[in-house]
PDB file of C-alpha atoms in Angstrom:
ATOM      1  CA  MET O   1     -88.064 -23.561-111.840  1.00 73.00           C
ATOM      2  CA  CYS O   2     -88.580 -22.854-108.133  1.00 92.00           C
ATOM      3  CA  GLY O   3     -88.366 -24.721-104.857  1.00 96.00           C
ATOM      4  CA  ILE O   4     -91.119 -25.170-102.298  1.00 97.00           C
ATOM      5  CA  VAL O   5     -90.909 -26.363 -98.694  1.00 98.00           C
ATOM      6  CA  GLY O   6     -93.488 -26.930 -96.006  1.00 98.00           C
ATOM      7  CA  LEU O   7     -93.326 -28.212 -92.458  1.00 98.00           C
ATOM      8  CA  LEU O   8     -96.121 -28.981 -89.999  1.00 98.00           C
ATOM      9  CA  LEU O   9     -95.249 -30.084 -86.473  1.00 98.00           C
ATOM     10  CA  LYS O  10     -97.740 -32.391 -84.817  1.00 98.00           C
ATOM     11  CA  LYS O  11     -96.661 -31.880 -81.205  1.00 97.00           C
ATOM     12  CA  PRO O  12     -96.696 -28.480 -79.449  1.00 97.00           C
ATOM     13  CA  GLU O  13     -93.491 -29.297 -77.604  1.00 97.00           C
ATOM     14  CA  LEU O  14     -91.707 -29.218 -80.976  1.00 98.00           C
ATOM     15  CA  TYR O  15     -92.937 -25.755 -82.019  1.00 98.00           C
ATOM     16  CA  SER O  16     -89.774 -24.072 -80.721  1.00 98.00           C
ATOM     17  CA  GLN O  17     -87.756 -26.124 -83.244  1.00 98.00           C
ATOM     18  CA  LEU O  18     -89.732 -25.057 -86.316  1.00 98.00           C
ATOM     19  CA  GLY O  19     -87.193 -22.554 -87.644  1.00 97.00           C
ATOM     20  CA  GLU O  20     -84.179 -24.697 -86.828  1.00 97.00           C
ATOM     21  CA  LEU O  21     -85.634 -27.643 -88.757  1.00 98.00           C
ATOM     22  CA  MET O  22     -86.763 -25.471 -91.656  1.00 97.00           C
ATOM     23  CA  VAL O  23     -83.600 -23.552 -92.558  1.00 97.00           C
ATOM     24  CA  PRO O  24     -81.754 -26.551 -94.076  1.00 97.00           C
ATOM     25  CA  MET O  25     -84.916 -27.356 -96.034  1.00 98.00           C
ATOM     26  CA  LEU O  26     -84.971 -23.873 -97.551  1.00 97.00           C
ATOM     27  CA  ILE O  27     -81.240 -23.757 -98.266  1.00 97.00           C
ATOM     28  CA  GLY O  28     -81.503 -27.189 -99.872  1.00 96.00           C
ATOM     29  CA  MET O  29     -83.662 -25.573-102.560  1.00 96.00           C
ATOM     30  CA  HIS O  30     -80.974 -23.009-103.504  1.00 95.00           C
ATOM     31  CA  ASP O  31     -80.326 -24.507-106.937  1.00 94.00           C
ATOM     32  CA  ARG O  32     -84.018 -24.341-107.748  1.00 94.00           C
ATOM     33  CA  GLY O  33     -84.363 -20.713-106.687  1.00 90.00           C
ATOM     34  CA  PRO O  34     -81.357 -18.456-106.024  1.00 93.00           C
ATOM     35  CA  ASP O  35     -83.072 -15.124-106.860  1.00 93.00           C
ATOM     36  CA  SER O  36     -85.308 -14.556-103.822  1.00 94.00           C
ATOM     37  CA  ALA O  37     -86.853 -16.443-100.956  1.00 95.00           C
ATOM     38  CA  GLY O  38     -89.753 -16.181 -98.546  1.00 96.00           C
ATOM     39  CA  MET O  39     -91.377 -17.793 -95.562  1.00 97.00           C
ATOM     40  CA  ALA O  40     -94.807 -17.685 -93.926  1.00 98.00           C
ATOM     41  CA  VAL O  41     -94.923 -19.001 -90.375  1.00 98.00           C
ATOM     42  CA  PHE O  42     -98.063 -19.651 -88.336  1.00 98.00           C
ATOM     43  CA  GLY O  43     -97.704 -19.108 -84.589  1.00 97.00           C
ATOM     44  CA  GLN O  44    -100.062 -18.983 -81.644  1.00 96.00           C
ATOM     45  CA  PRO O  45    -103.280 -17.103 -82.491  1.00 97.00           C
ATOM     46  CA  LEU O  46    -103.905 -13.612 -81.222  1.00 97.00           C
ATOM     47  CA  PRO O  47    -107.093 -12.982 -79.213  1.00 96.00           C
ATOM     48  CA  GLU O  48    -110.206 -12.774 -81.397  1.00 93.00           C
ATOM     49  CA  GLY O  49    -110.326  -8.965 -81.405  1.00 95.00           C
ATOM     50  CA  GLN O  50    -106.723  -8.489 -82.495  1.00 98.00           C
ATOM     51  CA  ARG O  51    -104.936  -8.727 -85.843  1.00 98.00           C
ATOM     52  CA  LYS O  52    -101.381  -8.384 -87.086  1.00 98.00           C
ATOM     53  CA  ILE O  53     -99.921  -7.191 -90.362  1.00 98.00           C
ATOM     54  CA  SER O  54     -96.488  -7.995 -91.788  1.00 98.00           C
ATOM     55  CA  LEU O  55     -94.898  -5.054 -93.634  1.00 97.00           C
ATOM     56  CA  TYR O  56     -91.839  -4.603 -95.857  1.00 96.00           C
ATOM     57  CA  SER O  57     -90.061  -1.233 -96.103  1.00 96.00           C
ATOM     58  CA  GLY O  58     -87.356  -2.167 -98.620  1.00 92.00           C
ATOM     59  CA  LEU O  59     -89.160  -0.345-101.442  1.00 92.00           C
ATOM     60  CA  THR O  60     -89.228   2.970 -99.559  1.00 93.00           C
ATOM     61  CA  GLU O  61     -86.420   5.540 -99.745  1.00 93.00           C
ATOM     62  CA  ALA O  62     -85.444   4.831 -96.135  1.00 93.00           C
ATOM     63  CA  GLY O  63     -85.300   1.066 -96.617  1.00 92.00           C
ATOM     64  CA  ALA O  64     -84.191  -0.700 -93.445  1.00 91.00           C
ATOM     65  CA  GLY O  65     -83.984   2.714 -91.746  1.00 93.00           C
ATOM     66  CA  TYR O  66     -87.693   3.364 -92.114  1.00 95.00           C
ATOM     67  CA  ASP O  67     -89.241   5.221 -89.171  1.00 95.00           C
ATOM     68  CA  TRP O  68     -91.656   2.584 -87.930  1.00 96.00           C
ATOM     69  CA  VAL O  69     -92.286   4.447 -84.664  1.00 95.00           C
ATOM     70  CA  ALA O  70     -93.676   7.454 -86.542  1.00 96.00           C
ATOM     71  CA  LEU O  71     -96.096   5.167 -88.364  1.00 96.00           C
ATOM     72  CA  VAL O  72     -97.243   3.524 -85.137  1.00 96.00           C
ATOM     73  CA  ASP O  73     -97.747   6.899 -83.457  1.00 97.00           C
ATOM     74  CA  ALA O  74     -99.749   8.234 -86.397  1.00 97.00           C
ATOM     75  CA  LEU O  75    -101.817   5.057 -86.583  1.00 96.00           C
ATOM     76  CA  ASN O  76    -102.697   5.162 -82.903  1.00 97.00           C
ATOM     77  CA  ALA O  77    -103.483   8.881 -83.014  1.00 97.00           C
ATOM     78  CA  GLU O  78    -105.823   8.472 -85.985  1.00 97.00           C
ATOM     79  CA  LEU O  79    -107.504   5.088 -85.377  1.00 97.00           C
ATOM     80  CA  LYS O  80    -106.967   4.436 -81.638  1.00 97.00           C
ATOM     81  CA  VAL O  81    -106.105   0.785 -82.306  1.00 97.00           C
ATOM     82  CA  LYS O  82    -103.431   0.356 -79.603  1.00 97.00           C
ATOM     83  CA  ALA O  83    -100.875  -0.756 -82.183  1.00 96.00           C
ATOM     84  CA  HIS O  84     -97.419  -1.940 -81.253  1.00 95.00           C
ATOM     85  CA  ILE O  85     -94.606  -3.140 -83.420  1.00 95.00           C
ATOM     86  CA  GLN O  86     -91.752  -5.637 -83.736  1.00 95.00           C
ATOM     87  CA  THR O  87     -89.063  -4.809 -86.295  1.00 95.00           C
ATOM     88  CA  LYS O  88     -86.332  -6.758 -88.023  1.00 90.00           C
ATOM     89  CA  GLY O  89     -84.376  -4.778 -90.629  1.00 85.00           C
ATOM     90  CA  ASN O  90     -86.754  -3.726 -93.384  1.00 91.00           C
ATOM     91  CA  HIS O  91     -89.563  -5.902 -92.002  1.00 96.00           C
ATOM     92  CA  ALA O  92     -92.082  -5.143 -89.265  1.00 97.00           C
ATOM     93  CA  ILE O  93     -95.068  -6.824 -87.628  1.00 97.00           C
ATOM     94  CA  PHE O  94     -97.853  -4.509 -86.446  1.00 96.00           C
ATOM     95  CA  THR O  95    -100.248  -5.911 -83.824  1.00 98.00           C
ATOM     96  CA  PHE O  96    -103.406  -3.955 -83.109  1.00 98.00           C
ATOM     97  CA  GLU O  97    -107.005  -4.093 -81.952  1.00 97.00           C
ATOM     98  CA  GLY O  98    -109.956  -4.093 -84.324  1.00 96.00           C
ATOM     99  CA  PRO O  99    -110.498  -4.973 -87.996  1.00 96.00           C
ATOM    100  CA  ALA O 100    -107.607  -4.983 -90.436  1.00 96.00           C
ATOM    101  CA  ASP O 101    -109.060  -3.083 -93.408  1.00 95.00           C
ATOM    102  CA  PRO O 102    -109.009   0.441 -91.864  1.00 97.00           C
ATOM    103  CA  VAL O 103    -105.446  -0.117 -90.675  1.00 97.00           C
ATOM    104  CA  LYS O 104    -104.280  -1.303 -94.098  1.00 96.00           C
ATOM    105  CA  ALA O 105    -105.954   1.677 -95.772  1.00 96.00           C
ATOM    106  CA  PHE O 106    -104.251   4.075 -93.336  1.00 97.00           C
ATOM    107  CA  ILE O 107    -100.847   2.481 -93.923  1.00 97.00           C
ATOM    108  CA  LYS O 108    -101.146   2.785 -97.711  1.00 94.00           C
ATOM    109  CA  ALA O 109    -102.218   6.429 -97.407  1.00 96.00           C
ATOM    110  CA  PHE O 110     -99.378   7.169 -94.972  1.00 96.00           C
ATOM    111  CA  GLU O 111     -96.652   5.551 -97.133  1.00 94.00           C
ATOM    112  CA  ASP O 112     -97.698   4.018-100.432  1.00 92.00           C
ATOM    113  CA  LYS O 113     -94.342   2.281-100.933  1.00 94.00           C
ATOM    114  CA  LEU O 114     -94.743   0.136 -97.847  1.00 95.00           C
ATOM    115  CA  HIS O 115     -95.614  -3.382 -98.990  1.00 94.00           C
ATOM    116  CA  ILE O 116     -98.258  -5.221 -96.946  1.00 96.00           C
ATOM    117  CA  LEU O 117     -97.171  -8.858 -96.876  1.00 96.00           C
ATOM    118  CA  SER O 118     -99.840 -10.585 -94.793  1.00 97.00           C
ATOM    119  CA  THR O 119    -102.767 -10.117 -92.431  1.00 97.00           C
ATOM    120  CA  GLY O 120    -104.277 -12.380 -89.806  1.00 97.00           C
ATOM    121  CA  ARG O 121    -104.204 -13.657 -86.261  1.00 98.00           C
ATOM    122  CA  ARG O 122    -101.455 -16.266 -86.765  1.00 98.00           C
ATOM    123  CA  ILE O 123     -99.404 -15.535 -89.881  1.00 98.00           C
ATOM    124  CA  ASP O 124     -96.065 -13.705 -90.049  1.00 98.00           C
ATOM    125  CA  LEU O 125     -94.515 -13.385 -93.501  1.00 97.00           C
ATOM    126  CA  TYR O 126     -91.003 -12.572 -94.676  1.00 97.00           C
ATOM    127  CA  LYS O 127     -89.749 -12.362 -98.268  1.00 95.00           C
ATOM    128  CA  ASP O 128     -86.886 -10.589 -99.985  1.00 94.00           C
ATOM    129  CA  ILE O 129     -84.296 -10.678-102.743  1.00 93.00           C
ATOM    130  CA  GLY O 130     -81.258 -12.867-102.128  1.00 94.00           C
ATOM    131  CA  THR O 131     -80.231 -16.487-101.909  1.00 96.00           C
ATOM    132  CA  PRO O 132     -82.158 -18.700 -99.479  1.00 96.00           C
ATOM    133  CA  ALA O 133     -79.215 -18.643 -97.067  1.00 97.00           C
ATOM    134  CA  GLN O 134     -78.970 -14.837 -97.219  1.00 96.00           C
ATOM    135  CA  VAL O 135     -82.675 -14.284 -96.619  1.00 96.00           C
ATOM    136  CA  ALA O 136     -82.755 -16.879 -93.832  1.00 96.00           C
ATOM    137  CA  GLU O 137     -79.874 -15.139 -92.063  1.00 96.00           C
ATOM    138  CA  ARG O 138     -81.274 -11.640 -92.674  1.00 94.00           C
ATOM    139  CA  TYR O 139     -84.526 -12.481 -90.875  1.00 95.00           C
ATOM    140  CA  ASP O 140     -83.269 -15.058 -88.349  1.00 96.00           C
ATOM    141  CA  PHE O 141     -85.389 -17.845 -89.778  1.00 96.00           C
ATOM    142  CA  SER O 142     -83.681 -20.378 -87.502  1.00 97.00           C
ATOM    143  CA  LYS O 143     -85.360 -18.696 -84.509  1.00 96.00           C
ATOM    144  CA  LEU O 144     -88.908 -18.852 -85.869  1.00 97.00           C
ATOM    145  CA  VAL O 145     -91.426 -20.544 -83.582  1.00 98.00           C
ATOM    146  CA  GLY O 146     -94.791 -21.943 -84.604  1.00 98.00           C
ATOM    147  CA  SER O 147     -96.867 -24.930 -85.625  1.00 98.00           C
ATOM    148  CA  HIS O 148     -96.354 -24.878 -89.408  1.00 98.00           C
ATOM    149  CA  LEU O 149     -94.826 -22.911 -92.250  1.00 98.00           C
ATOM    150  CA  VAL O 150     -94.681 -22.522 -96.009  1.00 98.00           C
ATOM    151  CA  GLY O 151     -91.481 -21.498 -97.806  1.00 97.00           C
ATOM    152  CA  HIS O 152     -90.266 -20.817-101.321  1.00 95.00           C
ATOM    153  CA  THR O 153     -87.105 -20.185-103.313  1.00 95.00           C
ATOM    154  CA  ARG O 154     -87.564 -18.439-106.658  1.00 90.00           C
ATOM    155  CA  MET O 155     -85.859 -18.652-110.023  1.00 84.00           C
ATOM    156  CA  ALA O 156     -87.660 -15.915-111.930  1.00 75.00           C
ATOM    157  CA  THR O 157     -88.827 -16.810-115.423  1.00 74.00           C
ATOM    158  CA  GLU O 158     -91.938 -14.715-116.153  1.00 66.00           C
ATOM    159  CA  SER O 159     -91.518 -11.495-114.164  1.00 72.00           C
ATOM    160  CA  ALA O 160     -88.807  -9.373-112.557  1.00 79.00           C
ATOM    161  CA  VAL O 161     -86.780 -10.254-109.474  1.00 76.00           C
ATOM    162  CA  THR O 162     -88.284  -7.939-106.838  1.00 80.00           C
ATOM    163  CA  PRO O 163     -89.365  -8.447-103.227  1.00 86.00           C
ATOM    164  CA  ASP O 164     -93.059  -8.046-104.033  1.00 84.00           C
ATOM    165  CA  ARG O 165     -92.861 -10.713-106.750  1.00 86.00           C
ATOM    166  CA  ALA O 166     -91.222 -13.189-104.370  1.00 89.00           C
ATOM    167  CA  HIS O 167     -93.386 -15.868-102.756  1.00 91.00           C
ATOM    168  CA  PRO O 168     -95.448 -16.520-100.641  1.00 96.00           C
ATOM    169  CA  PHE O 169     -98.454 -14.581-101.894  1.00 94.00           C
ATOM    170  CA  THR O 170    -101.389 -14.041 -99.548  1.00 94.00           C
ATOM    171  CA  ALA O 171    -105.153 -13.656 -99.798  1.00 88.00           C
ATOM    172  CA  GLY O 172    -107.517 -12.541 -97.050  1.00 89.00           C
ATOM    173  CA  GLU O 173    -106.429 -13.481 -93.546  1.00 94.00           C
ATOM    174  CA  ASP O 174    -104.109 -16.316 -92.505  1.00 96.00           C
ATOM    175  CA  PHE O 175    -103.766 -17.750 -96.009  1.00 95.00           C
ATOM    176  CA  CYS O 176    -100.707 -18.024 -98.223  1.00 96.00           C
ATOM    177  CA  LEU O 177     -99.650 -19.803-101.392  1.00 95.00           C
ATOM    178  CA  VAL O 178     -96.361 -20.753-103.046  1.00 96.00           C
ATOM    179  CA  HIS O 179     -95.973 -22.145-106.536  1.00 92.00           C
ATOM    180  CA  ASN O 180     -93.499 -24.145-108.561  1.00 93.00           C
ATOM    181  CA  GLY O 181     -94.370 -24.086-112.249  1.00 91.00           C
ATOM    182  CA  SER O 182     -95.870 -21.699-114.762  1.00 90.00           C
ATOM    183  CA  LEU O 183     -99.396 -20.704-115.709  1.00 92.00           C
ATOM    184  CA  SER O 184    -100.276 -20.080-119.341  1.00 93.00           C
ATOM    185  CA  ASN O 185    -103.414 -18.022-118.693  1.00 95.00           C
ATOM    186  CA  PRO O 186    -102.649 -15.546-115.856  1.00 93.00           C
ATOM    187  CA  ASN O 187    -103.708 -12.558-117.958  1.00 94.00           C
ATOM    188  CA  GLY O 188    -107.060 -14.149-118.717  1.00 95.00           C
ATOM    189  CA  VAL O 189    -107.582 -14.856-115.019  1.00 95.00           C
ATOM    190  CA  ARG O 190    -106.722 -11.244-114.233  1.00 94.00           C
ATOM    191  CA  ARG O 191    -109.188  -9.926-116.831  1.00 96.00           C
ATOM    192  CA  MET O 192    -111.887 -12.107-115.321  1.00 96.00           C
ATOM    193  CA  LEU O 193    -111.203 -11.105-111.703  1.00 96.00           C
ATOM    194  CA  GLU O 194    -110.532  -7.359-111.869  1.00 96.00           C
ATOM    195  CA  PRO O 195    -114.134  -6.442-112.807  1.00 96.00           C
ATOM    196  CA  ARG O 196    -115.184  -8.468-109.767  1.00 94.00           C
ATOM    197  CA  GLY O 197    -113.218  -6.174-107.460  1.00 92.00           C
ATOM    198  CA  ILE O 198    -110.119  -8.335-107.007  1.00 92.00           C
ATOM    199  CA  LYS O 199    -106.992  -6.161-106.943  1.00 90.00           C
ATOM    200  CA  PHE O 200    -103.578  -7.234-108.224  1.00 92.00           C
ATOM    201  CA  GLU O 201    -100.229  -5.888-107.029  1.00 88.00           C
ATOM    202  CA  THR O 202     -97.806  -7.529-109.511  1.00 89.00           C
ATOM    203  CA  ASP O 203     -97.641  -9.219-112.911  1.00 88.00           C
ATOM    204  CA  ASN O 204     -96.497 -12.495-111.357  1.00 88.00           C
ATOM    205  CA  ASP O 205     -98.446 -15.512-112.633  1.00 89.00           C
ATOM    206  CA  THR O 206     -98.598 -16.994-109.127  1.00 90.00           C
ATOM    207  CA  GLU O 207    -100.551 -13.975-107.953  1.00 91.00           C
ATOM    208  CA  ALA O 208    -103.247 -14.845-110.510  1.00 93.00           C
ATOM    209  CA  ALA O 209    -103.693 -18.243-108.833  1.00 94.00           C
ATOM    210  CA  CYS O 210    -103.727 -16.663-105.380  1.00 93.00           C
ATOM    211  CA  ARG O 211    -106.270 -14.014-106.395  1.00 93.00           C
ATOM    212  CA  PHE O 212    -108.501 -16.664-107.988  1.00 95.00           C
ATOM    213  CA  LEU O 213    -108.610 -18.522-104.680  1.00 93.00           C
ATOM    214  CA  GLU O 214    -109.178 -15.227-102.849  1.00 91.00           C
ATOM    215  CA  TRP O 215    -112.226 -14.623-105.049  1.00 95.00           C
ATOM    216  CA  ARG O 216    -113.650 -18.102-104.542  1.00 94.00           C
ATOM    217  CA  LEU O 217    -113.143 -17.944-100.758  1.00 90.00           C
ATOM    218  CA  ARG O 218    -114.757 -14.494-100.715  1.00 90.00           C
ATOM    219  CA  GLU O 219    -117.726 -15.972-102.568  1.00 94.00           C
ATOM    220  CA  GLY O 220    -118.220 -18.555 -99.836  1.00 93.00           C
ATOM    221  CA  ASP O 221    -116.338 -21.620-101.095  1.00 93.00           C
ATOM    222  CA  ASP O 222    -114.335 -23.648 -98.639  1.00 90.00           C
ATOM    223  CA  LEU O 223    -110.727 -24.329 -99.609  1.00 88.00           C
ATOM    224  CA  HIS O 224    -111.475 -27.750-101.088  1.00 89.00           C
ATOM    225  CA  THR O 225    -114.222 -26.378-103.337  1.00 92.00           C
ATOM    226  CA  ALA O 226    -112.096 -23.392-104.338  1.00 91.00           C
ATOM    227  CA  LEU O 227    -109.245 -25.678-105.363  1.00 90.00           C
ATOM    228  CA  GLN O 228    -111.541 -27.902-107.385  1.00 90.00           C
ATOM    229  CA  LYS O 229    -112.630 -24.814-109.315  1.00 93.00           C
ATOM    230  CA  ALA O 230    -108.986 -23.806-109.702  1.00 91.00           C
ATOM    231  CA  PHE O 231    -108.307 -27.053-111.547  1.00 89.00           C
ATOM    232  CA  GLU O 232    -110.894 -25.926-114.094  1.00 90.00           C
ATOM    233  CA  ALA O 233    -109.787 -22.276-114.333  1.00 92.00           C
ATOM    234  CA  LEU O 234    -105.978 -22.419-114.197  1.00 92.00           C
ATOM    235  CA  ASP O 235    -104.052 -23.669-117.199  1.00 93.00           C
ATOM    236  CA  GLY O 236    -100.416 -24.700-116.934  1.00 92.00           C
ATOM    237  CA  PHE O 237     -97.993 -26.794-114.935  1.00 91.00           C
ATOM    238  CA  TYR O 238     -97.948 -26.309-111.197  1.00 93.00           C
ATOM    239  CA  THR O 239     -97.469 -27.578-107.709  1.00 95.00           C
ATOM    240  CA  PHE O 240     -99.213 -25.334-105.175  1.00 95.00           C
ATOM    241  CA  LEU O 241     -98.519 -25.451-101.447  1.00 96.00           C
ATOM    242  CA  MET O 242    -100.861 -23.445 -99.240  1.00 95.00           C
ATOM    243  CA  GLY O 243    -100.968 -22.568 -95.570  1.00 96.00           C
ATOM    244  CA  THR O 244    -103.987 -21.599 -93.492  1.00 94.00           C
ATOM    245  CA  SER O 245    -104.295 -20.944 -89.780  1.00 95.00           C
ATOM    246  CA  THR O 246    -104.665 -24.655 -89.025  1.00 95.00           C
ATOM    247  CA  GLU O 247    -103.434 -26.641 -92.031  1.00 95.00           C
ATOM    248  CA  LEU O 248    -101.134 -27.202 -94.981  1.00 96.00           C
ATOM    249  CA  ALA O 249    -102.631 -28.116 -98.360  1.00 95.00           C
ATOM    250  CA  LEU O 250    -100.870 -29.403-101.484  1.00 96.00           C
ATOM    251  CA  ILE O 251    -102.080 -29.915-105.049  1.00 95.00           C
ATOM    252  CA  ARG O 252    -100.403 -30.763-108.361  1.00 94.00           C
ATOM    253  CA  ASP O 253    -101.654 -30.201-111.889  1.00 91.00           C
ATOM    254  CA  PRO O 254    -103.351 -33.054-113.807  1.00 90.00           C
ATOM    255  CA  PHE O 255    -100.030 -34.061-115.376  1.00 89.00           C
ATOM    256  CA  ALA O 256     -97.924 -33.730-112.199  1.00 90.00           C
ATOM    257  CA  CYS O 257     -95.145 -32.094-114.200  1.00 88.00           C
ATOM    258  CA  LYS O 258     -93.571 -30.298-111.242  1.00 92.00           C
ATOM    259  CA  PRO O 259     -91.891 -32.398-108.545  1.00 94.00           C
ATOM    260  CA  ALA O 260     -93.000 -32.784-104.947  1.00 97.00           C
ATOM    261  CA  VAL O 261     -92.222 -35.234-102.182  1.00 98.00           C
ATOM    262  CA  VAL O 262     -93.838 -35.692 -98.758  1.00 98.00           C
ATOM    263  CA  ALA O 263     -92.370 -37.292 -95.625  1.00 98.00           C
ATOM    264  CA  GLU O 264     -94.578 -37.989 -92.607  1.00 98.00           C
ATOM    265  CA  THR O 265     -93.733 -39.266 -89.129  1.00 98.00           C
ATOM    266  CA  ASP O 266     -95.484 -39.168 -85.761  1.00 97.00           C
ATOM    267  CA  ASP O 267     -93.814 -35.773 -85.196  1.00 98.00           C
ATOM    268  CA  TYR O 268     -94.152 -33.900 -88.491  1.00 98.00           C
ATOM    269  CA  VAL O 269     -95.269 -33.636 -92.086  1.00 98.00           C
ATOM    270  CA  ALA O 270     -92.530 -32.246 -94.349  1.00 98.00           C
ATOM    271  CA  ILE O 271     -92.907 -31.257 -98.002  1.00 98.00           C
ATOM    272  CA  ALA O 272     -90.311 -30.225-100.565  1.00 98.00           C
ATOM    273  CA  SER O 273     -89.678 -30.147-104.277  1.00 97.00           C
ATOM    274  CA  GLU O 274     -86.815 -32.622-103.809  1.00 97.00           C
ATOM    275  CA  PHE O 275     -85.939 -35.177-101.125  1.00 97.00           C
ATOM    276  CA  ARG O 276     -82.544 -33.600-100.448  1.00 96.00           C
ATOM    277  CA  SER O 277     -84.327 -30.852 -98.479  1.00 97.00           C
ATOM    278  CA  LEU O 278     -85.826 -33.493 -96.194  1.00 98.00           C
ATOM    279  CA  ALA O 279     -82.808 -35.740 -95.668  1.00 97.00           C
ATOM    280  CA  HIS O 280     -81.602 -33.937 -92.513  1.00 96.00           C
ATOM    281  CA  LEU O 281     -84.879 -34.231 -90.624  1.00 98.00           C
ATOM    282  CA  PRO O 282     -84.891 -36.375 -87.453  1.00 97.00           C
ATOM    283  CA  GLY O 283     -86.380 -39.809 -87.986  1.00 97.00           C
ATOM    284  CA  ILE O 284     -86.510 -39.404 -91.761  1.00 98.00           C
ATOM    285  CA  GLU O 285     -85.264 -42.978 -92.200  1.00 97.00           C
ATOM    286  CA  HIS O 286     -88.507 -44.192 -90.603  1.00 97.00           C
ATOM    287  CA  ALA O 287     -90.834 -41.708 -92.326  1.00 98.00           C
ATOM    288  CA  THR O 288     -93.568 -42.562 -94.778  1.00 98.00           C
ATOM    289  CA  VAL O 289     -92.252 -40.950 -97.964  1.00 98.00           C
ATOM    290  CA  PHE O 290     -94.358 -40.584-101.105  1.00 98.00           C
ATOM    291  CA  GLU O 291     -94.886 -38.556-104.238  1.00 97.00           C
ATOM    292  CA  PRO O 292     -98.300 -36.814-104.288  1.00 97.00           C
ATOM    293  CA  ALA O 293    -100.621 -37.908-107.074  1.00 96.00           C
ATOM    294  CA  PRO O 294    -101.764 -35.512-109.805  1.00 94.00           C
ATOM    295  CA  GLU O 295    -104.998 -33.551-109.374  1.00 90.00           C
ATOM    296  CA  GLU O 296    -105.411 -34.699-105.779  1.00 92.00           C
ATOM    297  CA  MET O 297    -105.744 -32.450-102.745  1.00 92.00           C
ATOM    298  CA  TYR O 298    -103.695 -33.323 -99.687  1.00 95.00           C
ATOM    299  CA  VAL O 299    -104.475 -31.606 -96.395  1.00 94.00           C
ATOM    300  CA  TRP O 300    -102.700 -31.914 -93.031  1.00 97.00           C
ATOM    301  CA  LYS O 301    -104.106 -30.239 -89.925  1.00 96.00           C
ATOM    302  CA  ILE O 302    -102.344 -29.254 -86.706  1.00 92.00           C
TER     303      ILE O 302
END
């Protein structure tokens, strides 16, 4: 059992309130996921020639004391990418010029215990062990600014409680996925994808779903087509919430075994596993509130 939350703000003048509105949503899912929590937030896009990478140093020996400046200096000396960095405890966001793949390869060679969380022009990603309230405070979630976000609270059932197994998972650039449920065939999906060059980082079943979508998107499918193929390939009970650079997308399995509720007003679209995480939102008493249908794809764009 896990908790999912999503929030998309329809008006740019509300973007500064994204984190403030989200934190009670995430904490409201504590009982569904007290082991770890995570959040992907989509802000203003970087210029076309720039990218940013979210990194986690908690698995290194130095932890929150990791020497990020030494990494930036080495990166700039080797690749000349004009990188700069923002840090928050054991988390950092590297912004740089040029393609992401050479930078990611350099980082892994420089320190293989650094965990790359996300890549893109808009996405910043935070995830860690702890209760939702602890993680939200650790990374100042209430101060996050952006157009939309995807969050998760985890109660581990099929793999260990570690930061890299926490959600969201990411694929490619500016894409993330969170999951409430369980897949019965993640190992079969892995065996199918690994010979096709798709690399896995954990034994988490959610990563199998994320890597399947990564493969389909790499092969040229749009998100709608990739999700239709996921219905055929993934076996189990699930609610998936996904974020891209411009949208939130939600699907449930054909039996709709895992809960989800949506509230929409003129100002926002809010999604959670249970209504209690939405009850604090402004104007909720006038919102259109509904339960998503099984095996349907719902998409909201900024």
